[in-house]
Amino acid sequence: MNPDIFLPPQVAWATGALAGGPLIRKTTRLAELPDVFTDGEAWKRGNPQQGVYDVDVLGSPVGEGALFVGVTHLYAGNVGDEFFMTRGHFHARREQGEVYFGLRGVGLLLLQTEAGDARLEQVTAGSVHIIPPFTAHRLINTGTETLSALAVWPSVAGHDYAALAEGFSLRVFASGQGFEVRHG
Ligand code: PA5
Ligand code: NI
């Protein structure tokens, strides 16, 4: 007789929808992102209830060596000319890395070291992003549809948002049909 075979959770690659497991969703609205966008006046004019991104995380065991799986859905939009983006963070446990996989939409992954060196990787369906240890990360949606990315990270990594209080050293703005990167 065959042993019990369990059905694992599923991700729909085209949309990033997770199913078949306990899901925890966190919605981040414009109101929760003060001081994130360059144009503070444009941020004030925006609808504070507008959802900027949702993160769905599969409920799974926590502990040293355990991994979390989640999908970020970053909506298309702007504050002033600046594209919608995630808050961005270092891991509280700085030595812990993470992997992102682009699923749909187009955007950028902004990576920044503790020394302040920043670089950008293009995110598209199928892109693979290895976020090294000691590296802050932020998603930016430069397109007109939702940018969805799957992430896998150590459950012990934690989030340190405060360390980036002064922000990332690169910012991305709409320019014509594309985007323009500015130091700032
Ligand atoms: O683990 C990650 O890096 C992601 O799941 C992010 O937490 C997610 O994209 C939301 O970004 P932030 O945590 O910076 O608000
Ligand atoms: Ni992270």
Short mmCIF file of N, CA and C and ligand atoms in Angstrom, two decimals:
data_model
loop_
_atom_site.label_atom_id
_atom_site.label_comp_id
_atom_site.label_asym_id
_atom_site.label_seq_id
_atom_site.Cartn_x
_atom_site.Cartn_y
_atom_site.Cartn_z
N MET A 1 0.84 -1.20 0.00
CA MET A 1 0.00 0.00 0.00
C MET A 1 0.88 1.25 0.00
N ASN A 2 0.47 2.23 -0.79
CA ASN A 2 1.26 3.47 -0.85
C ASN A 2 1.11 4.27 0.44
N PRO A 3 2.17 4.95 0.84
CA PRO A 3 2.03 5.86 1.99
C PRO A 3 1.17 7.05 1.59
N ASP A 4 0.72 7.81 2.57
CA ASP A 4 -0.03 9.04 2.28
C ASP A 4 0.87 10.00 1.49
N ILE A 5 0.32 10.56 0.46
CA ILE A 5 1.07 11.56 -0.32
C ILE A 5 0.35 12.89 -0.16
N PHE A 6 1.09 13.87 0.36
CA PHE A 6 0.46 15.15 0.66
C PHE A 6 0.50 16.06 -0.55
N LEU A 7 -0.54 16.85 -0.69
CA LEU A 7 -0.59 17.85 -1.76
C LEU A 7 0.05 19.13 -1.24
N PRO A 8 1.12 19.58 -1.87
CA PRO A 8 1.77 20.81 -1.39
C PRO A 8 0.99 22.04 -1.85
N PRO A 9 1.31 23.20 -1.29
CA PRO A 9 0.72 24.44 -1.81
C PRO A 9 1.13 24.63 -3.27
N GLN A 10 0.40 25.52 -3.95
CA GLN A 10 0.64 25.76 -5.37
C GLN A 10 0.84 27.25 -5.59
N VAL A 11 1.71 27.57 -6.56
CA VAL A 11 1.77 28.96 -7.03
C VAL A 11 1.38 28.96 -8.50
N ALA A 12 0.50 29.86 -8.87
CA ALA A 12 0.15 30.04 -10.28
C ALA A 12 1.21 30.97 -10.86
N TRP A 13 2.06 30.44 -11.71
CA TRP A 13 3.22 31.22 -12.18
C TRP A 13 2.81 32.50 -12.89
N ALA A 14 1.66 32.46 -13.57
CA ALA A 14 1.27 33.63 -14.37
C ALA A 14 0.80 34.80 -13.53
N THR A 15 0.29 34.51 -12.34
CA THR A 15 -0.29 35.59 -11.52
C THR A 15 0.36 35.70 -10.16
N GLY A 16 1.05 34.66 -9.73
CA GLY A 16 1.62 34.66 -8.38
C GLY A 16 0.62 34.28 -7.31
N ALA A 17 -0.57 33.85 -7.71
CA ALA A 17 -1.58 33.47 -6.70
C ALA A 17 -1.12 32.20 -5.98
N LEU A 18 -1.12 32.26 -4.66
CA LEU A 18 -0.77 31.09 -3.85
C LEU A 18 -2.06 30.42 -3.39
N ALA A 19 -2.05 29.10 -3.34
CA ALA A 19 -3.25 28.37 -2.91
C ALA A 19 -2.82 27.08 -2.24
N GLY A 20 -3.75 26.49 -1.54
CA GLY A 20 -3.52 25.16 -0.98
C GLY A 20 -2.71 25.14 0.30
N GLY A 21 -2.63 26.27 0.95
CA GLY A 21 -1.91 26.31 2.23
C GLY A 21 -2.44 27.46 3.06
N PRO A 22 -2.08 27.53 4.32
CA PRO A 22 -2.50 28.67 5.12
C PRO A 22 -1.78 29.92 4.64
N LEU A 23 -2.55 30.94 4.34
CA LEU A 23 -1.98 32.17 3.76
C LEU A 23 -2.16 33.33 4.72
N ILE A 24 -1.12 34.12 4.86
CA ILE A 24 -1.22 35.34 5.65
C ILE A 24 -0.98 36.50 4.69
N ARG A 25 -1.96 37.40 4.57
CA ARG A 25 -1.81 38.54 3.65
C ARG A 25 -1.60 39.83 4.43
N LYS A 26 -0.60 40.58 4.00
CA LYS A 26 -0.41 41.92 4.59
C LYS A 26 -0.48 42.94 3.47
N THR A 27 -1.41 43.89 3.63
CA THR A 27 -1.56 44.97 2.66
C THR A 27 -0.87 46.21 3.18
N THR A 28 -0.05 46.83 2.35
CA THR A 28 0.59 48.09 2.73
C THR A 28 -0.04 49.21 1.91
N ARG A 29 -0.61 50.18 2.61
CA ARG A 29 -1.33 51.28 1.96
C ARG A 29 -0.47 52.54 1.93
N LEU A 30 -0.86 53.46 1.07
CA LEU A 30 -0.10 54.70 0.91
C LEU A 30 0.13 55.39 2.26
N ALA A 31 -0.89 55.36 3.12
CA ALA A 31 -0.78 56.04 4.42
C ALA A 31 0.37 55.50 5.27
N GLU A 32 0.75 54.23 5.03
CA GLU A 32 1.81 53.62 5.84
C GLU A 32 3.19 53.88 5.28
N LEU A 33 3.27 54.68 4.22
CA LEU A 33 4.57 54.91 3.58
C LEU A 33 4.97 56.39 3.58
N PRO A 34 4.86 57.05 4.74
CA PRO A 34 5.31 58.45 4.77
C PRO A 34 6.83 58.45 4.64
N ASP A 35 7.38 59.47 4.09
CA ASP A 35 8.84 59.60 3.97
C ASP A 35 9.50 58.56 3.08
N VAL A 36 8.67 57.80 2.34
CA VAL A 36 9.27 56.81 1.43
C VAL A 36 9.45 57.44 0.05
N PHE A 37 8.49 58.28 -0.34
CA PHE A 37 8.55 58.88 -1.67
C PHE A 37 9.14 60.29 -1.59
N THR A 38 9.82 60.67 -2.64
CA THR A 38 10.53 61.96 -2.66
C THR A 38 9.58 63.15 -2.53
N ASP A 39 8.45 63.07 -3.23
CA ASP A 39 7.53 64.21 -3.30
C ASP A 39 6.48 64.09 -2.18
N GLY A 40 6.79 64.65 -1.03
CA GLY A 40 5.91 64.56 0.14
C GLY A 40 4.55 65.20 -0.10
N GLU A 41 4.52 66.26 -0.91
CA GLU A 41 3.23 66.92 -1.20
C GLU A 41 2.35 66.01 -2.05
N ALA A 42 2.95 65.35 -3.03
CA ALA A 42 2.19 64.41 -3.88
C ALA A 42 1.68 63.25 -3.03
N TRP A 43 2.50 62.80 -2.09
CA TRP A 43 2.08 61.71 -1.19
C TRP A 43 0.86 62.14 -0.38
N LYS A 44 0.85 63.39 0.12
CA LYS A 44 -0.29 63.90 0.90
C LYS A 44 -1.55 63.99 0.05
N ARG A 45 -1.39 64.30 -1.24
CA ARG A 45 -2.56 64.43 -2.13
C ARG A 45 -3.15 63.07 -2.49
N GLY A 46 -2.37 61.99 -2.33
CA GLY A 46 -2.83 60.66 -2.70
C GLY A 46 -3.91 60.14 -1.76
N ASN A 47 -4.59 59.08 -2.17
CA ASN A 47 -5.60 58.44 -1.32
C ASN A 47 -4.89 57.57 -0.29
N PRO A 48 -4.98 57.93 1.00
CA PRO A 48 -4.22 57.19 2.02
C PRO A 48 -4.59 55.71 2.08
N GLN A 49 -5.84 55.41 1.63
CA GLN A 49 -6.29 54.01 1.70
C GLN A 49 -5.84 53.18 0.50
N GLN A 50 -5.22 53.83 -0.46
CA GLN A 50 -4.82 53.08 -1.66
C GLN A 50 -3.80 52.01 -1.32
N GLY A 51 -4.08 50.78 -1.76
CA GLY A 51 -3.13 49.69 -1.55
C GLY A 51 -1.95 49.86 -2.50
N VAL A 52 -0.74 49.84 -1.96
CA VAL A 52 0.46 49.93 -2.81
C VAL A 52 0.99 48.53 -3.10
N TYR A 53 1.02 47.69 -2.06
CA TYR A 53 1.41 46.29 -2.30
C TYR A 53 0.80 45.36 -1.27
N ASP A 54 0.61 44.11 -1.73
CA ASP A 54 0.16 43.02 -0.87
C ASP A 54 1.28 42.00 -0.82
N VAL A 55 1.48 41.43 0.36
CA VAL A 55 2.43 40.31 0.49
C VAL A 55 1.66 39.13 1.06
N ASP A 56 1.65 38.02 0.32
CA ASP A 56 1.03 36.78 0.77
C ASP A 56 2.14 35.83 1.20
N VAL A 57 2.08 35.37 2.42
CA VAL A 57 3.10 34.44 2.93
C VAL A 57 2.43 33.14 3.33
N LEU A 58 3.02 32.03 2.93
CA LEU A 58 2.51 30.72 3.34
C LEU A 58 2.87 30.50 4.80
N GLY A 59 1.89 30.16 5.60
CA GLY A 59 2.18 29.83 6.99
C GLY A 59 3.05 28.58 7.03
N SER A 60 4.19 28.66 7.71
CA SER A 60 5.08 27.49 7.77
C SER A 60 5.93 27.60 9.04
N PRO A 61 6.54 26.50 9.44
CA PRO A 61 7.29 26.50 10.69
C PRO A 61 8.43 27.51 10.69
N VAL A 62 8.71 28.04 11.85
CA VAL A 62 9.73 29.07 12.03
C VAL A 62 10.89 28.48 12.81
N GLY A 63 12.09 28.91 12.51
CA GLY A 63 13.23 28.47 13.31
C GLY A 63 14.50 28.51 12.50
N GLU A 64 15.62 28.33 13.16
CA GLU A 64 16.92 28.33 12.50
C GLU A 64 16.88 27.31 11.36
N GLY A 65 17.19 27.76 10.14
CA GLY A 65 17.21 26.85 8.98
C GLY A 65 15.89 26.76 8.24
N ALA A 66 14.79 27.18 8.85
CA ALA A 66 13.48 27.11 8.19
C ALA A 66 13.34 28.27 7.19
N LEU A 67 12.55 28.01 6.14
CA LEU A 67 12.38 29.01 5.08
C LEU A 67 10.94 29.48 4.99
N PHE A 68 10.76 30.75 4.66
CA PHE A 68 9.44 31.30 4.34
C PHE A 68 9.32 31.45 2.83
N VAL A 69 8.10 31.28 2.34
CA VAL A 69 7.80 31.53 0.93
C VAL A 69 6.67 32.55 0.87
N GLY A 70 6.84 33.56 0.03
CA GLY A 70 5.79 34.57 -0.09
C GLY A 70 5.81 35.21 -1.46
N VAL A 71 4.70 35.85 -1.80
CA VAL A 71 4.61 36.57 -3.07
C VAL A 71 4.24 38.02 -2.78
N THR A 72 5.00 38.92 -3.37
CA THR A 72 4.67 40.36 -3.30
C THR A 72 3.97 40.75 -4.59
N HIS A 73 2.82 41.41 -4.44
CA HIS A 73 2.11 41.99 -5.58
C HIS A 73 2.21 43.51 -5.41
N LEU A 74 3.04 44.11 -6.23
CA LEU A 74 3.27 45.56 -6.15
C LEU A 74 2.49 46.22 -7.29
N TYR A 75 1.53 47.06 -6.92
CA TYR A 75 0.62 47.61 -7.92
C TYR A 75 1.31 48.70 -8.73
N ALA A 76 0.75 48.95 -9.92
CA ALA A 76 1.29 50.00 -10.78
C ALA A 76 0.78 51.35 -10.28
N GLY A 77 1.64 52.31 -10.23
CA GLY A 77 1.20 53.64 -9.82
C GLY A 77 2.39 54.53 -9.54
N ASN A 78 2.09 55.78 -9.24
CA ASN A 78 3.14 56.76 -8.99
C ASN A 78 2.75 57.64 -7.81
N VAL A 79 3.75 58.17 -7.17
CA VAL A 79 3.56 59.29 -6.23
C VAL A 79 4.38 60.42 -6.83
N GLY A 80 3.69 61.44 -7.35
CA GLY A 80 4.38 62.40 -8.20
C GLY A 80 4.86 61.62 -9.43
N ASP A 81 6.14 61.76 -9.75
CA ASP A 81 6.70 61.00 -10.88
C ASP A 81 7.36 59.71 -10.44
N GLU A 82 7.40 59.46 -9.15
CA GLU A 82 8.14 58.30 -8.65
C GLU A 82 7.24 57.06 -8.63
N PHE A 83 7.79 55.97 -9.12
CA PHE A 83 6.99 54.74 -9.20
C PHE A 83 6.69 54.15 -7.82
N PHE A 84 5.58 53.45 -7.73
CA PHE A 84 5.27 52.68 -6.52
C PHE A 84 6.41 51.71 -6.24
N MET A 85 6.71 51.57 -4.96
CA MET A 85 7.79 50.66 -4.56
C MET A 85 7.50 50.12 -3.17
N THR A 86 8.21 49.07 -2.80
CA THR A 86 8.08 48.56 -1.44
C THR A 86 8.92 49.45 -0.51
N ARG A 87 8.65 49.34 0.78
CA ARG A 87 9.40 50.14 1.75
C ARG A 87 10.89 49.82 1.63
N GLY A 88 11.21 48.54 1.54
CA GLY A 88 12.60 48.10 1.44
C GLY A 88 13.20 47.89 2.82
N HIS A 89 14.11 46.95 2.91
CA HIS A 89 14.68 46.62 4.23
C HIS A 89 16.02 45.88 4.11
N PHE A 90 16.78 45.98 5.20
CA PHE A 90 17.85 45.02 5.48
C PHE A 90 17.21 43.90 6.28
N HIS A 91 17.81 42.75 6.28
CA HIS A 91 17.37 41.73 7.22
C HIS A 91 17.95 42.06 8.60
N ALA A 92 17.14 41.83 9.63
CA ALA A 92 17.62 42.07 10.99
C ALA A 92 18.86 41.21 11.25
N ARG A 93 18.81 39.98 10.78
CA ARG A 93 20.00 39.12 10.77
C ARG A 93 20.70 39.37 9.44
N ARG A 94 21.62 40.30 9.46
CA ARG A 94 22.23 40.82 8.23
C ARG A 94 22.88 39.74 7.35
N GLU A 95 23.32 38.65 7.95
CA GLU A 95 24.04 37.63 7.18
C GLU A 95 23.09 36.74 6.37
N GLN A 96 21.78 36.95 6.52
CA GLN A 96 20.82 36.09 5.84
C GLN A 96 20.45 36.67 4.47
N GLY A 97 20.55 35.86 3.44
CA GLY A 97 20.19 36.27 2.08
C GLY A 97 18.74 35.93 1.76
N GLU A 98 18.42 36.05 0.48
CA GLU A 98 17.04 35.80 0.03
C GLU A 98 17.08 35.61 -1.47
N VAL A 99 16.07 34.92 -2.02
CA VAL A 99 15.96 34.79 -3.47
C VAL A 99 14.60 35.32 -3.91
N TYR A 100 14.60 36.15 -4.96
CA TYR A 100 13.36 36.63 -5.57
C TYR A 100 13.27 36.03 -6.98
N PHE A 101 12.05 35.71 -7.40
CA PHE A 101 11.79 35.24 -8.76
C PHE A 101 10.70 36.14 -9.35
N GLY A 102 11.00 36.78 -10.47
CA GLY A 102 9.97 37.59 -11.13
C GLY A 102 8.90 36.68 -11.71
N LEU A 103 7.63 37.06 -11.54
CA LEU A 103 6.52 36.25 -12.06
C LEU A 103 5.74 36.97 -13.15
N ARG A 104 5.42 38.23 -12.93
CA ARG A 104 4.68 38.99 -13.95
C ARG A 104 4.97 40.47 -13.75
N GLY A 105 4.73 41.20 -14.84
CA GLY A 105 4.98 42.64 -14.79
C GLY A 105 6.45 42.94 -15.03
N VAL A 106 6.77 44.22 -14.98
CA VAL A 106 8.16 44.65 -15.17
C VAL A 106 8.54 45.65 -14.09
N GLY A 107 9.76 45.55 -13.67
CA GLY A 107 10.21 46.48 -12.63
C GLY A 107 11.69 46.32 -12.36
N LEU A 108 12.07 46.81 -11.20
CA LEU A 108 13.48 46.80 -10.82
C LEU A 108 13.60 46.31 -9.38
N LEU A 109 14.68 45.60 -9.13
CA LEU A 109 15.04 45.26 -7.76
C LEU A 109 16.24 46.13 -7.41
N LEU A 110 16.06 46.97 -6.41
CA LEU A 110 17.12 47.86 -5.94
C LEU A 110 17.83 47.19 -4.78
N LEU A 111 19.13 47.03 -4.93
CA LEU A 111 19.95 46.39 -3.91
C LEU A 111 20.96 47.41 -3.39
N GLN A 112 21.18 47.43 -2.09
CA GLN A 112 22.12 48.41 -1.53
C GLN A 112 22.90 47.80 -0.37
N THR A 113 24.20 47.95 -0.42
CA THR A 113 25.05 47.41 0.64
C THR A 113 25.04 48.34 1.85
N GLU A 114 25.61 47.87 2.95
CA GLU A 114 25.69 48.71 4.15
C GLU A 114 26.59 49.92 3.92
N ALA A 115 27.52 49.80 2.96
CA ALA A 115 28.39 50.95 2.64
C ALA A 115 27.65 51.96 1.77
N GLY A 116 26.43 51.63 1.33
CA GLY A 116 25.64 52.57 0.54
C GLY A 116 25.77 52.38 -0.97
N ASP A 117 26.50 51.33 -1.41
CA ASP A 117 26.61 51.07 -2.85
C ASP A 117 25.32 50.42 -3.34
N ALA A 118 24.70 51.03 -4.36
CA ALA A 118 23.40 50.54 -4.85
C ALA A 118 23.52 50.05 -6.29
N ARG A 119 22.71 49.07 -6.62
CA ARG A 119 22.62 48.62 -8.01
C ARG A 119 21.20 48.14 -8.27
N LEU A 120 20.87 48.03 -9.56
CA LEU A 120 19.51 47.67 -9.96
C LEU A 120 19.54 46.43 -10.83
N GLU A 121 18.58 45.53 -10.61
CA GLU A 121 18.41 44.37 -11.48
C GLU A 121 17.02 44.46 -12.10
N GLN A 122 16.94 44.12 -13.40
CA GLN A 122 15.66 44.16 -14.09
C GLN A 122 14.82 42.97 -13.68
N VAL A 123 13.59 43.22 -13.27
CA VAL A 123 12.67 42.14 -12.88
C VAL A 123 11.66 41.92 -13.99
N THR A 124 11.57 40.68 -14.45
CA THR A 124 10.59 40.30 -15.48
C THR A 124 10.13 38.89 -15.14
N ALA A 125 9.10 38.40 -15.82
CA ALA A 125 8.67 37.03 -15.59
C ALA A 125 9.85 36.09 -15.84
N GLY A 126 10.22 35.32 -14.86
CA GLY A 126 11.31 34.36 -15.02
C GLY A 126 12.65 34.83 -14.50
N SER A 127 12.78 36.09 -14.13
CA SER A 127 14.08 36.55 -13.63
C SER A 127 14.35 35.97 -12.24
N VAL A 128 15.63 35.68 -11.98
CA VAL A 128 16.05 35.10 -10.71
C VAL A 128 17.02 36.07 -10.05
N HIS A 129 16.76 36.43 -8.81
CA HIS A 129 17.56 37.45 -8.12
C HIS A 129 18.10 36.88 -6.82
N ILE A 130 19.39 36.76 -6.74
CA ILE A 130 20.01 36.25 -5.52
C ILE A 130 20.45 37.46 -4.70
N ILE A 131 19.74 37.69 -3.62
CA ILE A 131 20.05 38.83 -2.76
C ILE A 131 21.11 38.38 -1.77
N PRO A 132 22.31 38.94 -1.84
CA PRO A 132 23.39 38.48 -0.98
C PRO A 132 23.14 38.88 0.49
N PRO A 133 23.90 38.30 1.39
CA PRO A 133 23.85 38.77 2.78
C PRO A 133 24.20 40.26 2.84
N PHE A 134 23.84 40.91 3.92
CA PHE A 134 24.22 42.31 4.20
C PHE A 134 23.77 43.27 3.10
N THR A 135 22.62 42.97 2.47
CA THR A 135 22.18 43.77 1.33
C THR A 135 20.70 44.13 1.46
N ALA A 136 20.41 45.41 1.49
CA ALA A 136 19.01 45.86 1.55
C ALA A 136 18.36 45.69 0.18
N HIS A 137 17.03 45.52 0.17
CA HIS A 137 16.35 45.25 -1.09
C HIS A 137 14.97 45.91 -1.12
N ARG A 138 14.62 46.38 -2.32
CA ARG A 138 13.34 47.08 -2.55
C ARG A 138 12.89 46.78 -3.97
N LEU A 139 11.59 46.51 -4.15
CA LEU A 139 11.02 46.32 -5.49
C LEU A 139 10.40 47.63 -5.97
N ILE A 140 10.54 47.91 -7.26
CA ILE A 140 9.99 49.12 -7.87
C ILE A 140 9.21 48.69 -9.11
N ASN A 141 7.97 49.11 -9.23
CA ASN A 141 7.16 48.74 -10.40
C ASN A 141 7.25 49.84 -11.44
N THR A 142 7.98 49.58 -12.53
CA THR A 142 8.15 50.59 -13.58
C THR A 142 7.15 50.40 -14.72
N GLY A 143 6.24 49.45 -14.55
CA GLY A 143 5.32 49.14 -15.65
C GLY A 143 3.91 49.63 -15.41
N THR A 144 3.00 49.12 -16.21
CA THR A 144 1.60 49.53 -16.12
C THR A 144 0.71 48.41 -15.59
N GLU A 145 1.31 47.24 -15.31
CA GLU A 145 0.53 46.17 -14.67
C GLU A 145 1.19 45.80 -13.34
N THR A 146 0.50 44.97 -12.59
CA THR A 146 1.02 44.57 -11.28
C THR A 146 2.34 43.81 -11.46
N LEU A 147 3.31 44.15 -10.61
CA LEU A 147 4.58 43.42 -10.58
C LEU A 147 4.47 42.39 -9.46
N SER A 148 4.60 41.11 -9.81
CA SER A 148 4.52 40.06 -8.79
C SER A 148 5.83 39.30 -8.75
N ALA A 149 6.32 39.05 -7.55
CA ALA A 149 7.59 38.33 -7.39
C ALA A 149 7.48 37.36 -6.22
N LEU A 150 7.98 36.17 -6.45
CA LEU A 150 8.02 35.14 -5.41
C LEU A 150 9.32 35.30 -4.63
N ALA A 151 9.25 35.16 -3.32
CA ALA A 151 10.46 35.29 -2.50
C ALA A 151 10.60 34.09 -1.58
N VAL A 152 11.84 33.69 -1.35
CA VAL A 152 12.15 32.63 -0.38
C VAL A 152 13.24 33.17 0.53
N TRP A 153 12.98 33.15 1.83
CA TRP A 153 13.95 33.72 2.77
C TRP A 153 13.92 32.97 4.10
N PRO A 154 15.03 33.02 4.82
CA PRO A 154 15.10 32.31 6.10
C PRO A 154 14.14 32.94 7.11
N SER A 155 13.41 32.10 7.81
CA SER A 155 12.41 32.62 8.75
C SER A 155 13.05 33.42 9.87
N VAL A 156 14.32 33.18 10.13
CA VAL A 156 14.99 33.91 11.21
C VAL A 156 15.54 35.27 10.74
N ALA A 157 15.42 35.56 9.43
CA ALA A 157 16.07 36.77 8.89
C ALA A 157 15.55 38.05 9.54
N GLY A 158 14.24 38.16 9.65
CA GLY A 158 13.64 39.37 10.23
C GLY A 158 13.79 40.58 9.30
N HIS A 159 13.13 41.67 9.64
CA HIS A 159 13.16 42.88 8.83
C HIS A 159 13.69 44.03 9.67
N ASP A 160 14.62 44.77 9.12
CA ASP A 160 15.10 45.98 9.78
C ASP A 160 14.80 47.14 8.83
N TYR A 161 13.75 47.87 9.14
CA TYR A 161 13.36 49.01 8.30
C TYR A 161 14.07 50.29 8.76
N ALA A 162 14.37 50.35 10.05
CA ALA A 162 14.91 51.59 10.62
C ALA A 162 16.28 51.93 10.05
N ALA A 163 17.06 50.92 9.71
CA ALA A 163 18.42 51.17 9.24
C ALA A 163 18.44 51.95 7.94
N LEU A 164 17.29 51.97 7.25
CA LEU A 164 17.22 52.68 5.98
C LEU A 164 16.41 53.97 6.11
N ALA A 165 16.37 54.50 7.31
CA ALA A 165 15.56 55.70 7.55
C ALA A 165 15.95 56.82 6.59
N GLU A 166 17.21 56.87 6.21
CA GLU A 166 17.63 57.93 5.28
C GLU A 166 17.39 57.55 3.83
N GLY A 167 16.86 56.38 3.62
CA GLY A 167 16.47 55.97 2.27
C GLY A 167 17.57 55.32 1.47
N PHE A 168 17.20 54.83 0.32
CA PHE A 168 18.15 54.24 -0.61
C PHE A 168 18.81 55.37 -1.42
N SER A 169 19.95 55.08 -1.99
CA SER A 169 20.69 56.15 -2.68
C SER A 169 20.28 56.30 -4.14
N LEU A 170 19.41 55.41 -4.64
CA LEU A 170 18.89 55.56 -6.01
C LEU A 170 17.38 55.65 -5.96
N ARG A 171 16.82 56.46 -6.86
CA ARG A 171 15.37 56.60 -6.96
C ARG A 171 14.98 56.50 -8.43
N VAL A 172 13.77 55.99 -8.68
CA VAL A 172 13.37 55.70 -10.06
C VAL A 172 12.07 56.45 -10.37
N PHE A 173 12.14 57.25 -11.43
CA PHE A 173 11.01 58.11 -11.81
C PHE A 173 10.53 57.79 -13.22
N ALA A 174 9.25 58.03 -13.44
CA ALA A 174 8.69 57.89 -14.79
C ALA A 174 9.30 58.96 -15.68
N SER A 175 9.63 58.56 -16.90
CA SER A 175 10.21 59.49 -17.86
C SER A 175 9.78 59.04 -19.26
N GLY A 176 8.95 59.83 -19.91
CA GLY A 176 8.43 59.40 -21.21
C GLY A 176 7.71 58.08 -21.05
N GLN A 177 8.03 57.14 -21.91
CA GLN A 177 7.42 55.81 -21.81
C GLN A 177 8.21 54.90 -20.87
N GLY A 178 9.38 55.38 -20.41
CA GLY A 178 10.25 54.51 -19.62
C GLY A 178 10.51 55.07 -18.24
N PHE A 179 11.77 54.93 -17.79
CA PHE A 179 12.10 55.43 -16.45
C PHE A 179 13.46 56.08 -16.45
N GLU A 180 13.67 56.86 -15.41
CA GLU A 180 14.94 57.55 -15.24
C GLU A 180 15.40 57.29 -13.81
N VAL A 181 16.66 56.91 -13.66
CA VAL A 181 17.24 56.64 -12.33
C VAL A 181 17.99 57.88 -11.89
N ARG A 182 17.69 58.31 -10.66
CA ARG A 182 18.41 59.49 -10.13
C ARG A 182 19.07 59.14 -8.80
N HIS A 183 20.20 59.77 -8.56
CA HIS A 183 20.85 59.65 -7.24
C HIS A 183 20.17 60.61 -6.30
N GLY A 184 19.90 60.15 -5.09
CA GLY A 184 19.24 61.12 -4.22
C GLY A 184 19.07 60.67 -2.82
O1 PA5 B 1 10.97 39.08 2.26
C1 PA5 B 1 11.01 40.02 1.45
O2 PA5 B 1 12.03 40.65 1.18
C2 PA5 B 1 9.71 40.42 0.78
O3 PA5 B 1 8.71 39.48 1.04
C3 PA5 B 1 9.31 41.80 1.29
O4 PA5 B 1 9.10 41.75 2.67
C4 PA5 B 1 8.11 42.35 0.56
O5 PA5 B 1 8.42 42.56 -0.79
C5 PA5 B 1 7.62 43.68 1.14
O6 PA5 B 1 8.67 44.59 1.24
P1 PA5 B 1 8.97 45.34 2.60
O7 PA5 B 1 9.13 44.26 3.65
O8 PA5 B 1 10.24 46.07 2.37
O9 PA5 B 1 7.80 46.20 2.91
NI NI B 2 13.89 40.50 2.60
#
